[in-house]
Amino acid sequence: MQNTLRFLFFFTLIFSPLSASAQLLNDPASLKNVQNSLDKIYNYEFDQAQVFMDQVGKKYPNHPVSYILDSFVLFWKHLPIKDNPTKSKEYIHKLDQCLDAINKKFGKNSLDPEAVFYTMVARGYMAMMYNYNGEMMNAAGEGKKAYNAFTEGLKLINKNPEFYFTSGMYNYYVEVYPEEHPMVKPLLVFFKSGDKALGLRQIDNATKVGTITRAEANFYISHIYLKYESKPEKAVYYMDRLTELYPKNPVFMMKNIESLLLSGKYDQAGKELTALKKVNHGFYPVAWRTFQGIMDEKHEKNDASAQREYLLALKTPHDDQYTKEYHAMAYAGLARISARAGNKGKAKDYYKKCLGKAEYRSVIKEAKAFK
């Protein structure tokens, strides 16, 4: 869900220029400053990002977009923000300030397009926080409030190439999300049907023609190919782009290595893994320990070394939103090693634990197929 909600931010940025009153985003210089801010945030150059954000704020004081950019900095700088109560509170405060700024600029419950879209992004981030806290129904409910904007965006894809991304995300996730989370189906019953194949084509187009949405399109389509489509070789193509554009972003680095490993590109993955191992904070250690286990098992054919790495990975805390799947992968690796050693019972036990963590369809399929 976190990967379906964060892009609401970008939806507002690209949709707002269609409104006659959206002065900021009809201002090429200020729009460029917004884009530069995003590039710097993605590359973890937060001080440089602030320089561009200050220019926007100086020209458009108390504009909703400034509070959105502030919240975006908090999101990336303190990832995962849910684990930092102080910053989480500040994050919510920024979103509340955004809503207040909308009310002051447009009036409460304004139907002005710009007001509607900035409201959508603020509520979208709030929905993400519900998701982080496991409140799935509330998260889906917040997403539902943005439905009209999404359906309107589907009509405007030929007017602005940035809409390839939002339209593609809608078309794909409105179909796949209820497949994965049946509990939300009643909330989506009145939603316009999507088309997963069309959605993938549209997101791919966004990676080529998008400006503001380029990075998000590359990230999300790679995630889709890893988690749902089980085509990691396609994810490699998009993650390579992101790591070239934003070499300082450890999340992009982590996902790039994952896609390389799952597609069997071990030599290239090994080179990238050396850099990731230098990131010893947050949820990254569980990632590189799991990756090293995969390297040892599948590339070096060293089950003993792989087993040590997988066990260390399982002793390393994971984050439910970003690295939970690596525990599932570690359990699957231990299951394969146990099966090769002739211990079928232990392999079954590991696969059972794997299923308790797994969300990737390929990992679930492997675990369920073991007899």
CSV table of C-alpha atoms in Angstrom, one decimal:
chain,number,residue,atom,x,y,z
A,1,MET,CA,0.0,0.0,0.0
A,2,GLN,CA,2.9,2.4,0.7
A,3,ASN,CA,3.9,2.0,-2.9
A,4,THR,CA,0.4,2.9,-4.2
A,5,LEU,CA,-0.1,6.0,-2.0
A,6,ARG,CA,3.2,7.9,-2.1
A,7,PHE,CA,2.7,8.8,-5.8
A,8,LEU,CA,-0.4,10.9,-4.8
A,9,PHE,CA,2.2,13.7,-4.2
A,10,PHE,CA,3.3,13.6,-7.9
A,11,PHE,CA,-0.3,13.4,-9.1
A,12,THR,CA,-1.0,16.8,-7.6
A,13,LEU,CA,2.1,18.4,-9.0
A,14,ILE,CA,1.3,17.4,-12.6
A,15,PHE,CA,-2.4,17.9,-12.5
A,16,SER,CA,-2.4,21.4,-11.0
A,17,PRO,CA,-1.2,23.2,-14.1
A,18,LEU,CA,-4.5,22.3,-15.8
A,19,SER,CA,-6.2,24.7,-13.5
A,20,ALA,CA,-6.3,28.4,-14.4
A,21,SER,CA,-5.6,29.3,-10.8
A,22,ALA,CA,-2.6,27.1,-10.4
A,23,GLN,CA,-0.2,30.0,-10.7
A,24,LEU,CA,2.8,28.4,-9.1
A,25,LEU,CA,2.9,25.4,-11.5
A,26,ASN,CA,2.2,27.6,-14.5
A,27,ASP,CA,5.4,29.4,-13.6
A,28,PRO,CA,8.3,27.6,-15.4
A,29,ALA,CA,11.0,28.9,-13.1
A,30,SER,CA,9.2,27.8,-10.0
A,31,LEU,CA,8.2,24.5,-11.5
A,32,LYS,CA,11.9,23.9,-12.3
A,33,ASN,CA,12.7,24.7,-8.6
A,34,VAL,CA,10.2,22.1,-7.6
A,35,GLN,CA,11.7,19.5,-9.9
A,36,ASN,CA,15.2,20.4,-8.7
A,37,SER,CA,14.0,19.9,-5.1
A,38,LEU,CA,12.8,16.5,-5.9
A,39,ASP,CA,16.0,15.4,-7.6
A,40,LYS,CA,18.0,16.6,-4.6
A,41,ILE,CA,15.7,14.8,-2.2
A,42,TYR,CA,15.9,11.6,-4.1
A,43,ASN,CA,19.7,11.8,-4.0
A,44,TYR,CA,19.7,12.4,-0.3
A,45,GLU,CA,21.1,15.9,-0.8
A,46,PHE,CA,18.7,17.5,1.6
A,47,ASP,CA,20.5,20.8,2.2
A,48,GLN,CA,20.7,21.4,-1.6
A,49,ALA,CA,17.0,20.6,-1.9
A,50,GLN,CA,16.2,23.2,0.7
A,51,VAL,CA,17.9,25.9,-1.4
A,52,PHE,CA,15.4,25.3,-4.2
A,53,MET,CA,12.5,24.9,-1.8
A,54,ASP,CA,13.3,28.2,-0.2
A,55,GLN,CA,13.1,29.9,-3.6
A,56,VAL,CA,9.6,28.5,-4.1
A,57,GLY,CA,8.5,29.5,-0.6
A,58,LYS,CA,9.9,33.0,-1.1
A,59,LYS,CA,7.9,33.6,-4.2
A,60,TYR,CA,4.8,31.8,-3.0
A,61,PRO,CA,4.6,32.1,0.8
A,62,ASN,CA,2.3,29.7,2.6
A,63,HIS,CA,1.5,27.8,-0.6
A,64,PRO,CA,0.3,24.2,0.0
A,65,VAL,CA,3.1,22.8,-2.2
A,66,SER,CA,5.8,24.1,0.3
A,67,TYR,CA,4.3,22.0,3.1
A,68,ILE,CA,4.1,19.0,0.8
A,69,LEU,CA,7.7,19.3,-0.1
A,70,ASP,CA,8.6,19.7,3.6
A,71,SER,CA,6.7,16.5,4.4
A,72,PHE,CA,8.5,14.7,1.5
A,73,VAL,CA,11.9,15.7,3.0
A,74,LEU,CA,10.8,14.3,6.3
A,75,PHE,CA,9.6,11.1,4.7
A,76,TRP,CA,13.0,10.4,3.0
A,77,LYS,CA,15.3,11.8,5.5
A,78,HIS,CA,13.9,9.8,8.4
A,79,LEU,CA,12.9,6.6,6.5
A,80,PRO,CA,11.0,4.7,7.9
A,81,ILE,CA,9.4,7.7,9.5
A,82,LYS,CA,6.9,5.6,11.5
A,83,ASP,CA,9.7,4.5,13.7
A,84,ASN,CA,10.5,8.1,14.8
A,85,PRO,CA,7.6,9.4,16.9
A,86,THR,CA,9.0,13.0,17.0
A,87,LYS,CA,9.4,13.2,13.2
A,88,SER,CA,6.1,11.4,12.6
A,89,LYS,CA,4.4,14.1,14.6
A,90,GLU,CA,6.2,16.8,12.7
A,91,TYR,CA,5.2,15.0,9.4
A,92,ILE,CA,1.5,14.9,10.3
A,93,HIS,CA,1.8,18.6,11.4
A,94,LYS,CA,3.1,19.5,7.9
A,95,LEU,CA,0.2,17.8,6.3
A,96,ASP,CA,-2.2,19.6,8.6
A,97,GLN,CA,-0.5,22.9,7.7
A,98,CYS,CA,-1.0,22.0,4.0
A,99,LEU,CA,-4.7,21.4,4.6
A,100,ASP,CA,-4.9,24.7,6.5
A,101,ALA,CA,-3.2,26.5,3.7
A,102,ILE,CA,-5.7,25.1,1.2
A,103,ASN,CA,-8.6,26.3,3.3
A,104,LYS,CA,-7.1,29.8,3.6
A,105,LYS,CA,-6.3,30.0,-0.1
A,106,PHE,CA,-9.4,28.4,-1.6
A,107,GLY,CA,-12.0,28.2,1.3
A,108,LYS,CA,-13.1,25.2,3.2
A,109,ASN,CA,-14.3,22.2,1.0
A,110,SER,CA,-13.4,24.2,-2.1
A,111,LEU,CA,-14.0,22.4,-5.4
A,112,ASP,CA,-11.3,24.4,-7.1
A,113,PRO,CA,-9.1,21.8,-8.9
A,114,GLU,CA,-5.9,22.9,-7.3
A,115,ALA,CA,-7.5,22.8,-3.8
A,116,VAL,CA,-8.9,19.3,-4.5
A,117,PHE,CA,-5.5,18.0,-5.6
A,118,TYR,CA,-3.5,19.4,-2.8
A,119,THR,CA,-6.1,18.0,-0.4
A,120,MET,CA,-5.7,14.7,-2.1
A,121,VAL,CA,-1.9,14.5,-1.6
A,122,ALA,CA,-2.2,15.5,2.1
A,123,ARG,CA,-4.8,12.9,2.7
A,124,GLY,CA,-2.8,10.4,0.6
A,125,TYR,CA,0.2,10.8,3.0
A,126,MET,CA,-2.1,10.4,5.9
A,127,ALA,CA,-3.4,7.2,4.3
A,128,MET,CA,0.2,6.0,4.1
A,129,MET,CA,0.6,6.5,7.8
A,130,TYR,CA,-2.5,4.5,8.4
A,131,ASN,CA,-1.0,1.7,6.3
A,132,TYR,CA,2.3,1.9,8.2
A,133,ASN,CA,0.3,1.4,11.4
A,134,GLY,CA,-1.6,-1.6,10.0
A,135,GLU,CA,-4.9,0.3,9.7
A,136,MET,CA,-5.7,-1.0,6.2
A,137,MET,CA,-9.4,-0.1,6.2
A,138,ASN,CA,-8.6,3.5,7.1
A,139,ALA,CA,-5.9,3.6,4.5
A,140,ALA,CA,-8.1,2.3,1.8
A,141,GLY,CA,-10.8,4.8,2.9
A,142,GLU,CA,-8.5,7.7,2.5
A,143,GLY,CA,-7.5,6.4,-0.9
A,144,LYS,CA,-11.2,6.2,-1.9
A,145,LYS,CA,-11.5,10.0,-1.3
A,146,ALA,CA,-9.1,10.6,-4.1
A,147,TYR,CA,-11.0,8.4,-6.5
A,148,ASN,CA,-12.6,11.2,-8.5
A,149,ALA,CA,-9.2,12.8,-9.2
A,150,PHE,CA,-7.8,9.6,-10.5
A,151,THR,CA,-10.7,9.0,-12.8
A,152,GLU,CA,-10.4,12.5,-14.1
A,153,GLY,CA,-6.7,11.9,-14.7
A,154,LEU,CA,-7.6,8.9,-16.9
A,155,LYS,CA,-9.3,11.3,-19.3
A,156,LEU,CA,-6.4,13.7,-19.5
A,157,ILE,CA,-3.6,11.4,-20.5
A,158,ASN,CA,-3.3,12.8,-24.0
A,159,LYS,CA,-3.0,16.4,-22.6
A,160,ASN,CA,-0.1,15.9,-20.4
A,161,PRO,CA,2.4,13.0,-20.7
A,162,GLU,CA,2.8,12.9,-16.9
A,163,PHE,CA,-0.6,11.3,-16.7
A,164,TYR,CA,0.8,8.1,-18.1
A,165,PHE,CA,2.2,7.4,-14.7
A,166,THR,CA,-0.9,8.1,-12.6
A,167,SER,CA,-3.2,6.4,-15.1
A,168,GLY,CA,-0.9,3.4,-15.3
A,169,MET,CA,-0.7,3.1,-11.5
A,170,TYR,CA,-4.5,3.3,-11.2
A,171,ASN,CA,-5.1,0.8,-14.0
A,172,TYR,CA,-2.7,-1.7,-12.5
A,173,TYR,CA,-3.3,-1.4,-8.7
A,174,VAL,CA,-7.1,-1.1,-8.8
A,175,GLU,CA,-7.0,-4.7,-10.1
A,176,VAL,CA,-4.0,-6.2,-8.2
A,177,TYR,CA,-4.6,-4.7,-4.8
A,178,PRO,CA,-7.9,-6.4,-4.1
A,179,GLU,CA,-6.4,-9.6,-5.3
A,180,GLU,CA,-3.8,-9.4,-2.6
A,181,HIS,CA,-6.1,-7.8,0.1
A,182,PRO,CA,-9.7,-9.2,-0.3
A,183,MET,CA,-10.8,-7.3,2.8
A,184,VAL,CA,-10.8,-4.0,0.8
A,185,LYS,CA,-12.9,-5.4,-2.1
A,186,PRO,CA,-16.2,-3.9,-0.6
A,187,LEU,CA,-14.6,-0.5,-0.6
A,188,LEU,CA,-13.6,-0.8,-4.3
A,189,VAL,CA,-16.8,-2.2,-5.7
A,190,PHE,CA,-17.9,1.2,-7.2
A,191,PHE,CA,-14.4,2.0,-8.6
A,192,LYS,CA,-13.8,2.1,-12.3
A,193,SER,CA,-12.3,-1.2,-13.5
A,194,GLY,CA,-8.6,-1.2,-14.5
A,195,ASP,CA,-6.4,-3.1,-16.9
A,196,LYS,CA,-3.1,-4.5,-15.6
A,197,ALA,CA,-1.5,-4.9,-19.0
A,198,LEU,CA,-2.5,-1.4,-20.0
A,199,GLY,CA,-1.3,-0.1,-16.7
A,200,LEU,CA,2.2,-1.5,-17.2
A,201,ARG,CA,2.4,0.0,-20.7
A,202,GLN,CA,1.4,3.4,-19.4
A,203,ILE,CA,3.9,3.4,-16.5
A,204,ASP,CA,6.6,2.3,-18.9
A,205,ASN,CA,5.7,5.3,-21.1
A,206,ALA,CA,6.0,7.5,-18.1
A,207,THR,CA,9.6,6.4,-17.5
A,208,LYS,CA,10.3,7.7,-21.0
A,209,VAL,CA,8.3,10.9,-21.3
A,210,GLY,CA,7.7,11.9,-17.7
A,211,THR,CA,9.6,14.7,-16.0
A,212,ILE,CA,8.3,15.0,-12.5
A,213,THR,CA,7.1,11.4,-12.5
A,214,ARG,CA,10.1,9.8,-14.1
A,215,ALA,CA,11.8,8.5,-10.9
A,216,GLU,CA,8.6,7.3,-9.4
A,217,ALA,CA,7.6,5.5,-12.6
A,218,ASN,CA,10.9,3.7,-12.7
A,219,PHE,CA,10.7,2.7,-9.0
A,220,TYR,CA,7.1,1.5,-9.1
A,221,ILE,CA,7.3,-0.5,-12.3
A,222,SER,CA,10.4,-2.3,-11.0
A,223,HIS,CA,8.5,-3.1,-7.8
A,224,ILE,CA,5.6,-4.4,-9.7
A,225,TYR,CA,7.9,-6.7,-11.7
A,226,LEU,CA,9.5,-8.0,-8.6
A,227,LYS,CA,6.5,-8.5,-6.3
A,228,TYR,CA,3.6,-9.3,-8.6
A,229,GLU,CA,4.8,-10.2,-12.1
A,230,SER,CA,7.8,-12.3,-11.0
A,231,LYS,CA,10.0,-10.8,-13.8
A,232,PRO,CA,13.1,-9.5,-12.1
A,233,GLU,CA,15.0,-9.2,-15.3
A,234,LYS,CA,12.6,-6.4,-16.3
A,235,ALA,CA,13.1,-4.7,-12.9
A,236,VAL,CA,16.8,-4.6,-13.5
A,237,TYR,CA,16.3,-2.3,-16.5
A,238,TYR,CA,14.4,0.3,-14.5
A,239,MET,CA,16.5,0.1,-11.3
A,240,ASP,CA,19.7,0.6,-13.3
A,241,ARG,CA,18.3,3.9,-14.5
A,242,LEU,CA,17.5,5.0,-11.0
A,243,THR,CA,20.9,4.1,-9.4
A,244,GLU,CA,22.6,6.0,-12.2
A,245,LEU,CA,20.4,9.1,-11.6
A,246,TYR,CA,20.5,8.9,-7.8
A,247,PRO,CA,23.6,7.0,-6.7
A,248,LYS,CA,23.4,8.2,-3.1
A,249,ASN,CA,19.9,6.8,-2.5
A,250,PRO,CA,20.3,3.6,-0.5
A,251,VAL,CA,16.7,2.4,-1.1
A,252,PHE,CA,17.3,2.5,-4.9
A,253,MET,CA,20.7,0.8,-4.4
A,254,MET,CA,19.0,-2.0,-2.3
A,255,LYS,CA,16.2,-2.6,-4.8
A,256,ASN,CA,18.7,-2.6,-7.7
A,257,ILE,CA,20.8,-5.4,-6.0
A,258,GLU,CA,17.7,-7.4,-5.3
A,259,SER,CA,16.6,-7.2,-8.9
A,260,LEU,CA,20.0,-8.2,-10.1
A,261,LEU,CA,20.2,-11.2,-7.8
A,262,LEU,CA,16.7,-12.5,-8.6
A,263,SER,CA,17.5,-12.2,-12.3
A,264,GLY,CA,20.8,-14.2,-11.8
A,265,LYS,CA,23.2,-11.3,-12.6
A,266,TYR,CA,25.5,-12.2,-9.7
A,267,ASP,CA,28.7,-10.5,-10.8
A,268,GLN,CA,27.0,-7.1,-11.2
A,269,ALA,CA,25.1,-7.6,-7.9
A,270,GLY,CA,28.3,-8.4,-6.1
A,271,LYS,CA,29.9,-5.1,-7.1
A,272,GLU,CA,26.9,-3.2,-5.9
A,273,LEU,CA,26.6,-5.2,-2.7
A,274,THR,CA,30.0,-4.0,-1.6
A,275,ALA,CA,28.7,-0.5,-1.5
A,276,LEU,CA,25.5,-1.4,0.3
A,277,LYS,CA,27.4,-3.2,3.1
A,278,LYS,CA,28.8,0.2,4.1
A,279,VAL,CA,25.3,1.3,5.1
A,280,ASN,CA,25.1,-0.1,8.6
A,281,HIS,CA,22.1,1.8,10.0
A,282,GLY,CA,18.3,1.3,9.7
A,283,PHE,CA,16.8,-1.6,7.9
A,284,TYR,CA,19.7,-2.0,5.4
A,285,PRO,CA,21.8,-4.7,7.3
A,286,VAL,CA,19.0,-7.3,6.9
A,287,ALA,CA,19.0,-6.6,3.2
A,288,TRP,CA,22.7,-7.0,2.6
A,289,ARG,CA,22.9,-10.1,4.8
A,290,THR,CA,20.1,-11.7,2.8
A,291,PHE,CA,21.7,-10.7,-0.4
A,292,GLN,CA,25.0,-12.2,0.7
A,293,GLY,CA,23.3,-15.4,1.5
A,294,ILE,CA,21.8,-15.5,-2.0
A,295,MET,CA,25.2,-14.8,-3.5
A,296,ASP,CA,26.8,-17.6,-1.4
A,297,GLU,CA,24.1,-20.1,-2.1
A,298,LYS,CA,23.4,-19.5,-5.8
A,299,HIS,CA,26.6,-18.0,-7.2
A,300,GLU,CA,29.3,-19.5,-5.0
A,301,LYS,CA,27.4,-22.8,-4.3
A,302,ASN,CA,28.5,-22.6,-0.7
A,303,ASP,CA,25.6,-23.8,1.4
A,304,ALA,CA,27.5,-23.5,4.7
A,305,SER,CA,28.4,-19.9,4.2
A,306,ALA,CA,24.9,-19.1,2.8
A,307,GLN,CA,23.3,-20.7,5.9
A,308,ARG,CA,25.3,-18.5,8.2
A,309,GLU,CA,24.3,-15.4,6.3
A,310,TYR,CA,20.6,-16.3,6.2
A,311,LEU,CA,20.6,-17.0,10.0
A,312,LEU,CA,22.3,-13.7,10.7
A,313,ALA,CA,19.7,-12.0,8.5
A,314,LEU,CA,16.9,-13.5,10.5
A,315,LYS,CA,18.5,-12.2,13.7
A,316,THR,CA,18.6,-8.7,12.2
A,317,PRO,CA,15.4,-6.7,12.6
A,318,HIS,CA,13.4,-5.9,9.4
A,319,ASP,CA,11.0,-3.2,8.6
A,320,ASP,CA,7.5,-4.4,7.6
A,321,GLN,CA,7.3,-1.9,4.7
A,322,TYR,CA,10.7,-2.2,3.2
A,323,THR,CA,12.6,-5.3,4.2
A,324,LYS,CA,10.1,-7.8,5.5
A,325,GLU,CA,10.4,-9.8,2.3
A,326,TYR,CA,14.1,-10.4,3.0
A,327,HIS,CA,13.3,-12.5,6.0
A,328,ALA,CA,11.0,-14.5,3.8
A,329,MET,CA,13.8,-14.9,1.3
A,330,ALA,CA,16.2,-16.0,4.1
A,331,TYR,CA,13.7,-18.6,5.3
A,332,ALA,CA,13.3,-19.9,1.7
A,333,GLY,CA,17.1,-20.1,1.3
A,334,LEU,CA,17.4,-22.1,4.5
A,335,ALA,CA,14.6,-24.4,3.3
A,336,ARG,CA,16.5,-25.1,0.0
A,337,ILE,CA,19.7,-25.8,1.9
A,338,SER,CA,17.8,-28.1,4.3
A,339,ALA,CA,16.2,-29.9,1.4
A,340,ARG,CA,19.6,-30.5,-0.3
A,341,ALA,CA,20.9,-31.8,2.9
A,342,GLY,CA,18.1,-34.4,3.0
A,343,ASN,CA,16.2,-32.9,5.9
A,344,LYS,CA,12.8,-32.6,4.4
A,345,GLY,CA,11.1,-31.9,7.7
A,346,LYS,CA,13.3,-28.9,8.5
A,347,ALA,CA,12.8,-27.6,5.0
A,348,LYS,CA,9.0,-27.8,5.4
A,349,ASP,CA,9.3,-25.9,8.7
A,350,TYR,CA,11.4,-23.2,7.1
A,351,TYR,CA,9.0,-22.8,4.2
A,352,LYS,CA,6.1,-22.5,6.7
A,353,LYS,CA,7.9,-19.6,8.3
A,354,CYS,CA,8.6,-18.2,4.9
A,355,LEU,CA,4.9,-18.1,4.1
A,356,GLY,CA,4.3,-16.2,7.3
A,357,LYS,CA,6.4,-13.3,5.9
A,358,ALA,CA,6.3,-13.6,2.1
A,359,GLU,CA,4.4,-11.2,-0.1
A,360,TYR,CA,6.2,-11.8,-3.4
A,361,ARG,CA,4.2,-14.1,-5.6
A,362,SER,CA,7.4,-16.0,-6.7
A,363,VAL,CA,8.5,-16.7,-3.1
A,364,ILE,CA,5.0,-17.8,-2.1
A,365,LYS,CA,4.8,-20.1,-5.1
A,366,GLU,CA,8.1,-21.7,-4.3
A,367,ALA,CA,7.1,-22.3,-0.6
A,368,LYS,CA,3.7,-23.7,-1.5
A,369,ALA,CA,5.2,-26.0,-4.2
A,370,PHE,CA,7.5,-27.8,-1.8
A,371,LYS,CA,6.2,-31.3,-0.9
